[in-house]
CSV table of C-alpha atoms in Angstrom, one decimal:
chain,number,residue,atom,x,y,z
A,1,MET,CA,-57.5,181.1,-305.6
A,2,MET,CA,-60.5,181.4,-303.4
A,3,LYS,CA,-62.4,178.2,-302.7
A,4,THR,CA,-66.1,178.5,-303.5
A,5,LYS,CA,-68.5,177.6,-300.6
A,6,TYR,CA,-71.3,175.4,-302.0
A,7,THR,CA,-74.3,176.1,-299.8
A,8,ALA,CA,-76.7,177.1,-302.4
A,9,GLY,CA,-80.0,175.1,-302.3
A,10,PHE,CA,-79.9,174.5,-298.6
A,11,ASP,CA,-82.0,176.6,-296.4
A,12,LYS,CA,-80.3,175.2,-293.2
A,13,PRO,CA,-76.7,175.5,-292.1
A,14,VAL,CA,-74.4,172.8,-293.3
A,15,GLU,CA,-74.6,170.7,-290.1
A,16,GLU,CA,-78.4,171.0,-289.7
A,17,ALA,CA,-78.9,170.0,-293.3
A,18,ALA,CA,-76.6,167.0,-292.9
A,19,HIS,CA,-78.1,165.6,-289.7
A,20,GLY,CA,-81.7,165.0,-290.9
A,21,SER,CA,-84.4,164.9,-288.4
A,22,HIS,CA,-84.6,161.4,-286.9
A,23,VAL,CA,-87.1,158.7,-286.9
A,24,ASN,CA,-90.3,159.0,-284.9
A,25,THR,CA,-89.7,155.5,-283.7
A,26,SER,CA,-87.4,156.9,-281.0
A,27,GLN,CA,-90.5,158.6,-279.6
A,28,VAL,CA,-92.6,155.4,-279.9
A,29,ILE,CA,-90.2,152.9,-278.4
A,30,GLN,CA,-89.3,152.9,-274.8
A,31,LYS,CA,-85.8,154.0,-274.5
A,32,VAL,CA,-83.9,151.3,-272.7
A,33,THR,CA,-80.8,152.2,-270.8
A,34,GLU,CA,-78.4,149.7,-269.4
A,35,HIS,CA,-79.5,148.9,-265.9
A,36,ALA,CA,-76.7,148.5,-263.4
A,37,ASP,CA,-78.8,145.8,-261.7
A,38,VAL,CA,-79.5,143.9,-264.8
A,39,TYR,CA,-77.0,141.1,-263.9
A,40,PRO,CA,-78.9,139.9,-260.7
A,41,LEU,CA,-82.1,139.8,-262.8
A,42,VAL,CA,-80.4,137.7,-265.4
A,43,GLN,CA,-79.1,135.3,-262.7
A,44,LYS,CA,-82.7,135.1,-261.3
A,45,VAL,CA,-84.0,134.3,-264.8
A,46,GLY,CA,-81.5,131.4,-264.8
A,47,THR,CA,-83.1,130.0,-261.8
A,48,GLY,CA,-86.6,130.2,-263.4
A,49,ASP,CA,-87.7,133.4,-261.5
A,50,ARG,CA,-90.8,134.5,-263.4
A,51,GLU,CA,-90.9,138.1,-262.1
A,52,ALA,CA,-87.3,138.7,-263.2
A,53,PHE,CA,-88.0,137.1,-266.6
A,54,LYS,CA,-91.0,139.4,-267.0
A,55,THR,CA,-89.1,142.5,-266.0
A,56,LEU,CA,-86.3,141.8,-268.5
A,57,THR,CA,-88.9,141.0,-271.2
A,58,SER,CA,-90.8,144.2,-270.6
A,59,LEU,CA,-87.6,146.2,-270.7
A,60,TYR,CA,-86.2,144.8,-274.0
A,61,GLN,CA,-89.2,143.4,-275.9
A,62,ARG,CA,-89.7,146.6,-278.0
A,63,LYS,CA,-86.0,146.8,-279.0
A,64,ILE,CA,-86.0,143.2,-280.3
A,65,TYR,CA,-89.4,143.6,-282.0
A,66,LEU,CA,-88.1,146.8,-283.8
A,67,LEU,CA,-85.1,145.0,-285.1
A,68,ALA,CA,-87.0,141.9,-286.2
A,69,TYR,CA,-89.9,144.0,-287.8
A,70,SER,CA,-87.6,146.3,-289.7
A,71,PHE,CA,-85.8,143.2,-291.0
A,72,PHE,CA,-88.8,141.1,-291.9
A,73,ARG,CA,-91.5,143.7,-292.2
A,74,ASN,CA,-93.9,141.1,-290.8
A,75,ARG,CA,-95.6,141.5,-287.4
A,76,ASP,CA,-96.1,137.8,-286.7
A,77,ASP,CA,-92.5,136.8,-287.6
A,78,ALA,CA,-91.2,139.7,-285.5
A,79,LEU,CA,-93.3,138.5,-282.5
A,80,ASP,CA,-92.0,134.9,-283.0
A,81,ILE,CA,-88.4,136.3,-282.9
A,82,VAL,CA,-89.2,138.2,-279.7
A,83,GLN,CA,-90.6,135.1,-278.0
A,84,GLU,CA,-87.7,132.9,-279.3
A,85,THR,CA,-85.1,135.5,-278.1
A,86,PHE,CA,-86.5,135.4,-274.6
A,87,LEU,CA,-86.6,131.6,-274.6
A,88,ARG,CA,-82.9,131.6,-275.5
A,89,LEU,CA,-82.3,134.2,-272.7
A,90,TYR,CA,-83.9,131.7,-270.3
A,91,GLN,CA,-81.9,128.8,-271.6
A,92,LYS,CA,-78.6,130.6,-271.8
A,93,ALA,CA,-78.9,133.0,-268.9
A,94,ASP,CA,-75.8,131.6,-267.2
A,95,MET,CA,-73.7,132.4,-270.3
A,96,TYR,CA,-74.2,136.1,-269.8
A,97,LYS,CA,-71.1,137.6,-268.3
A,98,GLU,CA,-71.3,140.5,-265.8
A,99,GLY,CA,-69.9,143.8,-267.1
A,100,HIS,CA,-70.9,143.1,-270.7
A,101,SER,CA,-73.8,145.1,-272.3
A,102,PHE,CA,-76.9,143.0,-271.7
A,103,GLN,CA,-78.7,144.8,-274.5
A,104,ASN,CA,-76.0,143.9,-277.0
A,105,TRP,CA,-75.9,140.3,-275.8
A,106,LEU,CA,-79.7,140.0,-276.2
A,107,LEU,CA,-79.6,141.7,-279.6
A,108,GLN,CA,-76.9,139.4,-280.7
A,109,ILE,CA,-79.2,136.4,-279.9
A,110,ALA,CA,-82.1,138.2,-281.8
A,111,LYS,CA,-79.8,139.0,-284.8
A,112,ASN,CA,-78.8,135.3,-285.1
A,113,LEU,CA,-82.4,134.2,-284.9
A,114,CYS,CA,-83.4,136.8,-287.5
A,115,ILE,CA,-80.7,135.5,-289.9
A,116,ASP,CA,-81.6,131.9,-289.3
A,117,TYR,CA,-85.3,132.6,-289.7
A,118,TYR,CA,-84.7,134.6,-292.8
A,119,ARG,CA,-82.6,131.9,-294.5
A,120,LYS,CA,-85.2,129.3,-293.6
A,121,HIS,CA,-88.4,131.2,-294.7
A,122,TYR,CA,-87.5,134.1,-296.9
A,123,ARG,CA,-84.3,133.3,-298.8
A,124,HIS,CA,-85.9,131.7,-301.9
A,125,GLU,CA,-87.9,134.9,-302.6
A,126,GLY,CA,-85.8,137.1,-305.0
A,127,GLU,CA,-82.7,135.1,-304.3
A,128,THR,CA,-81.3,135.6,-307.8
A,129,ASN,CA,-81.5,139.3,-307.5
A,130,ARG,CA,-79.8,139.5,-304.1
A,131,ASP,CA,-76.8,137.7,-305.3
A,132,LYS,CA,-76.1,140.3,-308.0
A,133,PRO,CA,-74.4,143.6,-307.3
A,134,VAL,CA,-76.9,146.5,-307.0
A,135,GLU,CA,-75.4,148.1,-310.1
A,136,GLU,CA,-76.4,145.1,-312.2
A,137,LEU,CA,-80.1,145.2,-311.3
A,138,ASN,CA,-82.4,146.4,-314.0
A,139,LEU,CA,-83.8,149.3,-312.2
A,140,THR,CA,-85.6,150.7,-315.3
A,141,SER,CA,-87.4,147.4,-316.1
A,142,ASP,CA,-91.1,147.1,-316.7
A,143,ASP,CA,-91.6,145.2,-313.5
A,144,PRO,CA,-94.6,147.0,-312.0
A,145,SER,CA,-93.2,146.5,-308.5
A,146,LEU,CA,-90.3,148.7,-309.4
A,147,ARG,CA,-92.2,151.6,-310.9
A,148,PRO,CA,-91.9,154.7,-308.7
A,149,ASP,CA,-95.6,155.6,-309.1
A,150,SER,CA,-96.9,152.1,-308.3
A,151,LEU,CA,-95.6,152.0,-304.7
A,152,GLY,CA,-95.8,154.1,-301.6
A,153,LEU,CA,-92.4,155.4,-300.5
A,154,ASN,CA,-92.3,153.0,-297.5
A,155,ASP,CA,-93.1,150.0,-299.7
A,156,ALA,CA,-90.5,151.2,-302.2
A,157,PHE,CA,-87.9,151.5,-299.5
A,158,ALA,CA,-88.8,148.1,-298.1
A,159,GLU,CA,-88.3,146.6,-301.6
A,160,CYS,CA,-84.9,148.3,-301.9
A,161,LEU,CA,-83.9,147.2,-298.5
A,162,GLU,CA,-84.6,143.6,-299.4
A,163,LYS,CA,-82.2,143.8,-302.3
A,164,LEU,CA,-79.3,144.4,-300.0
A,165,THR,CA,-77.1,141.6,-298.7
A,166,GLU,CA,-78.0,140.1,-295.4
A,167,ARG,CA,-75.2,141.8,-293.6
A,168,GLN,CA,-75.6,145.2,-295.1
A,169,ARG,CA,-79.3,145.0,-294.4
A,170,MET,CA,-78.8,144.0,-290.8
A,171,ILE,CA,-76.3,146.8,-290.2
A,172,PHE,CA,-78.5,149.4,-291.9
A,173,VAL,CA,-81.5,148.3,-289.9
A,174,MET,CA,-79.5,148.4,-286.6
A,175,LYS,CA,-78.1,151.8,-287.5
A,176,HIS,CA,-81.1,153.6,-288.9
A,177,TYR,CA,-84.0,152.1,-287.1
A,178,ASN,CA,-82.5,150.8,-283.9
A,179,GLN,CA,-80.3,153.8,-283.7
A,180,LEU,CA,-77.4,151.8,-282.4
A,181,LYS,CA,-73.9,153.2,-282.4
A,182,TYR,CA,-71.3,151.7,-284.8
A,183,LYS,CA,-69.5,150.4,-281.7
A,184,GLU,CA,-72.6,148.6,-280.4
A,185,ILE,CA,-73.2,147.1,-283.8
A,186,ALA,CA,-69.6,145.9,-283.9
A,187,GLN,CA,-70.1,144.2,-280.5
A,188,ILE,CA,-73.3,142.6,-281.6
A,189,LEU,CA,-71.9,141.3,-284.8
A,190,ASP,CA,-68.5,140.6,-283.3
A,191,ILE,CA,-66.7,142.5,-286.1
A,192,ALA,CA,-64.4,145.6,-286.2
A,193,VAL,CA,-66.0,149.1,-285.9
A,194,GLY,CA,-64.3,150.0,-289.2
A,195,THR,CA,-66.0,147.0,-290.9
A,196,VAL,CA,-69.4,148.2,-289.6
A,197,LYS,CA,-68.7,151.7,-290.9
A,198,SER,CA,-67.6,150.4,-294.3
A,199,LEU,CA,-70.6,148.0,-294.6
A,200,ASN,CA,-73.0,150.8,-293.6
A,201,PHE,CA,-71.4,153.1,-296.2
A,202,LYS,CA,-71.9,150.4,-298.9
A,203,ALA,CA,-75.5,149.8,-297.8
A,204,THR,CA,-76.2,153.5,-298.0
A,205,GLN,CA,-74.6,153.8,-301.4
A,206,ASN,CA,-76.6,150.8,-302.7
A,207,LEU,CA,-79.8,152.2,-301.2
A,208,LYS,CA,-79.0,155.6,-302.9
A,209,ILE,CA,-78.8,153.8,-306.2
A,210,LEU,CA,-81.9,151.7,-305.6
A,211,MET,CA,-83.9,154.6,-304.2
A,212,GLY,CA,-82.9,157.0,-306.9
A,213,PRO,CA,-86.1,156.6,-309.0
A,214,TYR,CA,-88.3,157.1,-305.9
A,215,VAL,CA,-86.5,160.2,-304.5
A,216,GLY,CA,-86.3,161.9,-307.9
A,217,GLU,CA,-82.7,161.0,-308.7
A,218,ARG,CA,-81.4,159.0,-311.6
A,219,PRO,CA,-80.2,155.6,-310.7
B,1,MET,CA,-59.5,163.3,-305.3
B,2,ASN,CA,-58.0,161.0,-302.7
B,3,GLU,CA,-59.4,163.3,-300.1
B,4,CYS,CA,-62.9,163.1,-301.7
B,5,LYS,CA,-62.7,159.3,-301.6
B,6,GLU,CA,-61.9,159.4,-297.9
B,7,ILE,CA,-64.6,161.9,-297.2
B,8,LEU,CA,-67.2,159.9,-299.1
B,9,GLN,CA,-66.5,156.9,-296.8
B,10,GLU,CA,-67.2,159.1,-293.8
B,11,LEU,CA,-70.4,160.8,-295.1
B,12,ALA,CA,-72.9,158.2,-293.7
B,13,ALA,CA,-71.0,158.3,-290.3
B,14,TYR,CA,-71.2,162.2,-290.5
B,15,TYR,CA,-74.9,162.0,-291.2
B,16,TYR,CA,-75.4,159.8,-288.1
B,17,ARG,CA,-73.1,162.1,-286.0
B,18,GLU,CA,-70.8,159.2,-285.3
B,19,LEU,CA,-67.6,161.2,-286.1
B,20,SER,CA,-65.4,162.7,-283.5
B,21,GLY,CA,-65.1,166.5,-283.3
B,22,THR,CA,-61.8,166.5,-285.3
B,23,GLU,CA,-63.2,164.1,-288.0
B,24,SER,CA,-66.4,166.0,-288.2
B,25,ALA,CA,-64.6,169.4,-288.6
B,26,ARG,CA,-62.4,167.8,-291.4
B,27,VAL,CA,-65.5,166.6,-293.3
B,28,GLU,CA,-67.2,170.0,-292.9
B,29,ALA,CA,-64.1,171.8,-294.1
B,30,HIS,CA,-64.0,169.6,-297.2
B,31,LEU,CA,-67.7,170.0,-297.8
B,32,GLU,CA,-67.4,173.7,-297.9
B,33,THR,CA,-64.9,173.5,-300.8
B,34,CYS,CA,-66.1,170.4,-302.7
B,35,LYS,CA,-69.3,170.5,-304.8
B,36,ASP,CA,-69.2,166.8,-305.6
B,37,CYS,CA,-69.0,165.7,-302.0
B,38,TRP,CA,-71.6,168.2,-301.0
B,39,GLN,CA,-74.0,166.8,-303.6
B,40,GLU,CA,-73.2,163.3,-302.5
B,41,LEU,CA,-74.1,164.2,-298.9
B,42,ASN,CA,-77.3,165.7,-300.3
B,43,LEU,CA,-78.1,162.4,-302.0
B,44,ILE,CA,-77.4,160.4,-298.9
B,45,LYS,CA,-79.6,162.7,-296.9
B,46,LYS,CA,-82.4,162.2,-299.4
B,47,THR,CA,-82.0,158.4,-299.4
B,48,LEU,CA,-82.0,158.2,-295.6
B,49,ASN,CA,-84.9,160.6,-295.4
B,50,GLY,CA,-86.6,158.2,-297.8
B,51,ALA,CA,-85.7,155.4,-295.4
B,52,ASP,CA,-87.7,157.4,-292.8
B,53,ALA,CA,-90.8,156.8,-294.9
B,54,PHE,CA,-90.7,153.3,-293.4
B,55,ASN,CA,-91.1,154.8,-289.9
B,56,PRO,CA,-94.9,155.2,-289.7
B,57,GLU,CA,-95.3,151.6,-290.7
B,58,ILE,CA,-92.9,150.5,-288.0
B,59,ALA,CA,-94.6,152.8,-285.5
B,60,ALA,CA,-98.0,151.2,-286.4
B,61,ALA,CA,-96.5,147.8,-286.0
B,62,LEU,CA,-95.2,148.7,-282.6
B,63,ALA,CA,-98.5,150.1,-281.6
B,64,SER,CA,-100.3,147.0,-282.7
B,65,VAL,CA,-98.8,144.9,-280.0
B,66,ASP,CA,-100.0,144.9,-276.4
B,67,TRP,CA,-96.7,145.3,-274.7
B,68,ASP,CA,-98.2,145.2,-271.2
B,69,THR,CA,-99.5,141.6,-271.5
B,70,LEU,CA,-96.8,140.3,-273.8
B,71,PRO,CA,-94.2,139.5,-271.0
B,72,ASP,CA,-96.8,137.4,-269.2
B,73,LYS,CA,-97.7,135.5,-272.4
B,74,ILE,CA,-94.0,134.9,-273.2
B,75,ALA,CA,-93.3,133.8,-269.6
B,76,ASP,CA,-96.2,131.4,-269.8
B,77,ARG,CA,-95.0,129.9,-273.0
B,78,VAL,CA,-91.3,129.8,-272.1
B,79,LEU,CA,-91.3,128.9,-268.5
B,80,ILE,CA,-94.2,126.4,-268.5
B,81,HIS,CA,-93.1,124.9,-271.8
B,82,ASN,CA,-89.6,124.4,-270.5
B,83,GLU,CA,-90.8,123.0,-267.1
B,84,GLU,CA,-93.0,120.5,-268.9
B,85,ASN,CA,-90.6,119.4,-271.7
B,86,VAL,CA,-87.1,119.9,-270.5
B,87,PRO,CA,-85.7,118.0,-267.5
B,88,ARG,CA,-84.6,121.4,-266.4
B,89,SER,CA,-82.8,120.5,-263.2
B,90,TRP,CA,-80.7,117.9,-265.0
B,91,SER,CA,-79.9,120.1,-268.0
B,92,ARG,CA,-78.9,122.9,-265.6
B,93,PHE,CA,-76.9,120.5,-263.5
B,94,TRP,CA,-74.9,119.3,-266.5
B,95,SER,CA,-74.4,122.8,-267.8
B,96,SER,CA,-73.3,124.0,-264.4
B,97,LEU,CA,-70.7,121.3,-264.3
B,98,PHE,CA,-69.0,122.8,-267.3
B,99,ARG,CA,-69.0,126.4,-266.0
B,100,PRO,CA,-65.7,128.2,-266.6
B,101,GLN,CA,-65.2,128.7,-262.8
B,102,PHE,CA,-64.9,124.9,-262.4
B,103,ARG,CA,-61.9,124.7,-264.8
B,104,PRO,CA,-59.2,124.9,-262.1
B,105,VAL,CA,-61.0,122.1,-260.2
B,106,TYR,CA,-60.9,119.9,-263.3
B,107,ALA,CA,-57.4,120.9,-264.0
B,108,ALA,CA,-56.3,119.9,-260.5
B,109,LEU,CA,-58.2,116.6,-260.8
B,110,LEU,CA,-56.5,115.8,-264.1
B,111,LEU,CA,-53.1,116.7,-262.6
B,112,GLY,CA,-53.8,114.4,-259.7
B,113,ILE,CA,-54.8,111.5,-261.9
B,114,ALA,CA,-51.7,112.0,-264.1
B,115,MET,CA,-49.4,112.1,-261.1
B,116,GLY,CA,-51.0,109.0,-259.6
B,117,ALA,CA,-50.6,107.2,-262.9
B,118,VAL,CA,-46.9,108.1,-263.2
B,119,LEU,CA,-46.2,107.1,-259.6
B,120,THR,CA,-48.0,103.8,-260.0
B,121,PHE,CA,-46.0,103.2,-263.2
B,122,PHE,CA,-42.7,103.7,-261.4
B,123,VAL,CA,-43.6,101.6,-258.3
B,124,LEU,CA,-44.8,98.7,-260.4
B,125,ARG,CA,-41.6,98.7,-262.4
B,126,SER,CA,-39.4,98.0,-259.3
B,127,PRO,CA,-38.0,94.3,-259.3
B,128,GLN,CA,-39.4,93.4,-255.9
B,129,GLU,CA,-42.9,94.3,-257.1
B,130,ILE,CA,-42.4,92.3,-260.3
B,131,GLN,CA,-41.5,89.3,-258.1
B,132,LEU,CA,-44.6,89.9,-256.1
B,133,ALA,CA,-46.8,90.0,-259.2
B,134,ALA,CA,-45.3,86.8,-260.5
B,135,ASP,CA,-45.6,84.7,-257.3
B,136,GLY,CA,-48.8,86.1,-256.1
B,137,ILE,CA,-47.5,86.5,-252.5
B,138,PHE,CA,-44.7,88.5,-251.1
B,139,VAL,CA,-42.1,86.7,-249.0
B,140,PRO,CA,-38.9,88.3,-247.8
B,141,ALA,CA,-35.7,86.4,-248.7
B,142,GLY,CA,-34.8,85.7,-245.0
B,143,VAL,CA,-38.1,84.0,-244.3
B,144,MET,CA,-37.7,81.9,-247.5
B,145,GLU,CA,-34.3,80.6,-246.2
B,146,SER,CA,-35.5,79.8,-242.7
B,147,MET,CA,-38.5,77.9,-244.3
B,148,ASP,CA,-36.1,75.9,-246.4
B,149,VAL,CA,-34.0,75.0,-243.3
B,150,GLU,CA,-37.1,74.0,-241.5
B,151,VAL,CA,-38.1,71.7,-244.4
B,152,ALA,CA,-34.6,70.1,-244.4
B,153,ARG,CA,-34.8,69.6,-240.7
B,154,ARG,CA,-38.2,67.9,-240.8
B,155,LYS,CA,-37.2,65.7,-243.8
B,156,THR,CA,-34.0,64.6,-241.9
B,157,LEU,CA,-36.0,63.8,-238.8
B,158,ASP,CA,-38.4,61.8,-240.8
B,159,TYR,CA,-35.6,60.0,-242.5
B,160,LEU,CA,-34.0,59.2,-239.1
B,161,GLU,CA,-37.3,58.0,-237.6
B,162,LYS,CA,-38.1,55.7,-240.5
B,163,SER,CA,-34.6,54.3,-240.5
B,164,GLN,CA,-34.7,53.7,-236.8
B,165,TYR,CA,-38.0,51.7,-237.2
B,166,LEU,CA,-36.6,49.7,-240.0
B,167,LEU,CA,-33.4,48.9,-238.1
B,168,LEU,CA,-35.4,48.1,-235.0
B,169,GLU,CA,-37.5,45.6,-237.1
B,170,PHE,CA,-34.2,44.1,-238.3
B,171,LEU,CA,-32.8,43.8,-234.8
B,172,GLN,CA,-35.9,42.4,-233.4
B,173,ALA,CA,-36.3,39.7,-236.1
B,174,GLU,CA,-35.4,36.1,-235.2
B,175,PRO,CA,-31.8,35.4,-236.2
B,176,ASP,CA,-32.8,32.7,-238.7
B,177,ARG,CA,-35.3,35.1,-240.4
B,178,ALA,CA,-33.0,38.1,-240.6
B,179,ALA,CA,-32.0,37.3,-244.1
B,180,ASP,CA,-35.7,36.8,-245.1
B,181,PHE,CA,-36.5,40.2,-243.6
B,182,TRP,CA,-34.1,42.0,-246.0
B,183,ARG,CA,-35.5,40.0,-248.9
B,184,SER,CA,-39.1,40.9,-248.1
B,185,ASP,CA,-41.0,43.4,-250.2
B,186,PHE,CA,-41.6,45.6,-247.2
B,187,ALA,CA,-37.9,46.1,-246.5
B,188,ALA,CA,-37.1,46.6,-250.1
B,189,GLN,CA,-39.8,49.2,-250.5
B,190,GLU,CA,-38.9,51.0,-247.3
B,191,THR,CA,-35.1,51.1,-248.1
B,192,ARG,CA,-35.8,52.3,-251.6
B,193,GLY,CA,-37.9,55.2,-250.2
B,194,LEU,CA,-35.3,56.0,-247.6
B,195,LEU,CA,-32.5,56.0,-250.2
B,196,SER,CA,-34.3,58.4,-252.5
B,197,GLN,CA,-35.2,60.6,-249.5
B,198,LYS,CA,-31.5,60.6,-248.6
B,199,ARG,CA,-30.6,62.0,-252.0
B,200,TYR,CA,-32.8,65.1,-251.3
B,201,ILE,CA,-31.7,65.7,-247.8
B,202,ASP,CA,-28.0,65.3,-248.8
B,203,SER,CA,-28.1,68.6,-250.7
B,204,GLN,CA,-30.0,70.4,-248.0
B,205,LEU,CA,-27.6,69.1,-245.2
B,206,ASN,CA,-24.6,70.2,-247.2
B,207,LYS,CA,-26.2,73.6,-247.9
B,208,TYR,CA,-27.0,74.3,-244.3
B,209,GLN,CA,-23.9,72.7,-242.9
B,210,MET,CA,-25.7,70.2,-240.6
B,211,ALA,CA,-22.5,68.0,-240.4
B,212,LYS,CA,-23.5,65.6,-237.5
B,213,ALA,CA,-26.8,64.8,-239.0
B,214,LYS,CA,-25.1,64.3,-242.4
B,215,ALA,CA,-22.6,61.8,-240.9
B,216,ILE,CA,-25.2,59.6,-239.2
B,217,CYS,CA,-27.4,59.8,-242.3
B,218,ASP,CA,-24.5,58.6,-244.4
B,219,GLN,CA,-23.8,55.7,-242.1
B,220,ILE,CA,-27.4,54.6,-242.2
B,221,GLU,CA,-27.4,54.9,-246.0
B,222,PHE,CA,-24.3,52.9,-246.3
B,223,LEU,CA,-25.8,50.2,-244.1
B,224,PHE,CA,-29.0,50.0,-246.1
B,225,LEU,CA,-27.1,49.8,-249.4
B,226,GLU,CA,-25.0,47.0,-248.1
B,227,LEU,CA,-27.9,45.1,-246.6
B,228,THR,CA,-30.2,45.4,-249.7
B,229,GLN,CA,-27.4,44.6,-252.2
B,230,LEU,CA,-25.9,41.7,-250.3
B,231,SER,CA,-29.1,40.3,-248.8
B,232,GLN,CA,-29.3,37.6,-251.5
B,233,GLU,CA,-25.8,36.1,-250.7
B,234,ILE,CA,-25.3,37.2,-247.2
B,235,SER,CA,-25.0,34.5,-244.5
B,236,GLU,CA,-26.8,34.4,-241.2
B,237,ALA,CA,-23.5,34.8,-239.4
B,238,GLU,CA,-22.7,37.9,-241.3
B,239,LEU,CA,-26.1,39.3,-240.6
B,240,GLU,CA,-25.5,38.6,-236.9
B,241,ARG,CA,-22.3,40.4,-237.1
B,242,VAL,CA,-24.0,43.4,-238.6
B,243,ARG,CA,-26.6,43.4,-235.9
B,244,ASN,CA,-23.8,43.3,-233.3
B,245,LEU,CA,-22.1,46.1,-235.1
B,246,ILE,CA,-25.2,48.3,-234.9
B,247,GLN,CA,-25.5,47.7,-231.3
B,248,GLU,CA,-21.7,48.2,-230.6
B,249,ARG,CA,-21.6,51.4,-232.4
B,250,GLN,CA,-24.7,52.6,-230.6
B,251,LEU,CA,-26.3,53.6,-233.8
B,252,PHE,CA,-29.7,53.9,-232.1
B,253,LEU,CA,-28.3,56.2,-229.4
B,254,LYS,CA,-26.6,58.4,-232.0
B,255,ILE,CA,-29.8,58.6,-234.0
B,256,ASN,CA,-31.7,59.6,-230.9
B,257,ILE,CA,-29.2,62.3,-230.0
B,258,ILE,CA,-29.3,63.8,-233.5
B,259,ARG,CA,-33.1,63.6,-233.5
B,260,GLN,CA,-33.2,65.5,-230.2
B,261,GLU,CA,-30.8,68.1,-231.5
B,262,LEU,CA,-32.9,68.5,-234.6
B,263,GLU,CA,-36.1,68.8,-232.6
B,264,ARG,CA,-34.6,71.4,-230.3
B,265,SER,CA,-33.5,73.5,-233.3
B,266,GLU,CA,-37.0,73.9,-234.5
B,267,VAL,CA,-37.5,77.2,-236.3
């Protein structure tokens, strides 16, 4: 029996349809590549060298801000995280080991700060909902904040993102907005690549359910 | 259906182009034949495109920051703040002490301390050292013995000298007062002292085989015993006889010879 090829409804070839056009943020942020000479700079930062500190800050500040902003959706909090991350860099410069990815090391610091900051300042808001599985949330409630027509799509998405668990949210943000590879996320979070893949899959599934009403699908 | 389950797990990774060539080809082959998985991919695509709606806001947030001046501001806050509030050199000094590259040095130091402790333990346990700890000074056995001989020699010399003086007093006394001399407190006290001193030097003279000195000391002791015990009843004639006997036997001469010998053998 011949298998049917389901391509109807897509005006692009399968691969093109799948790999959606990517975020404009990649055009906005300065793409940071790993510098071979980053280690001497980190060493200089350890001795209090201001120029080295400024160079590293200017290279990685946007990456950290992007991670923090997409996590908190708050400019001031994100800037606090940026400053705090570079303070930690200065304090812990001699703990950075040559040969390791400096960007991942720095993002690991930023990630920890984000989680701590979030638990300290944000946790109480909507805590009860976050503890429930996504399927149990009343997505058709009369809560005005959840009505598809009452929010812009970005606000709606931010609301949905906040309903994910800390870990799923962090991984989704790193993957989707910071455009990090699964391998890099695994290094930053110090977990297996398979776990990252699985958690990102769960995050996507949950977002699919939560975003259903906003993107014209049933939850 | 099992394959659908596996493919579903891979769809997000497929969307993000994180699959290898083989994995990607496998997913695509499945999608061409499975309507459900295809629809699932479509939903994921819609969701993630929805997530892109957040991008303009992020872009605006990024644009709202003056990235050129931020490094300077952060450097001011971080570096100056730390120089003011943290005793930086000390904190860095202490943290540098615990760097991983110093581990072998600490290990060697610990090993050295442990070995030193073990050696000290064994050395302190030896009997000679225990003796030392108990006495407070260390004296070899040979030196102890020669010191003992020297003490015996000096005591004997002292005994002989005192005896000689006492006997000389006796000999030089008037014949009619010789009996009174032995009854006097002076003579009684002196002879008592000499007799008790003789008891000490006896053991030493036997131990170190000083036979000649022992013989003369015995004679003197015997004489003193006789004189002190019999002094109450003894007659003047008998005392005269004792005096003659002392002279006849050349007791003084013998004592002098032994004294000279003892003085020569000084350690």
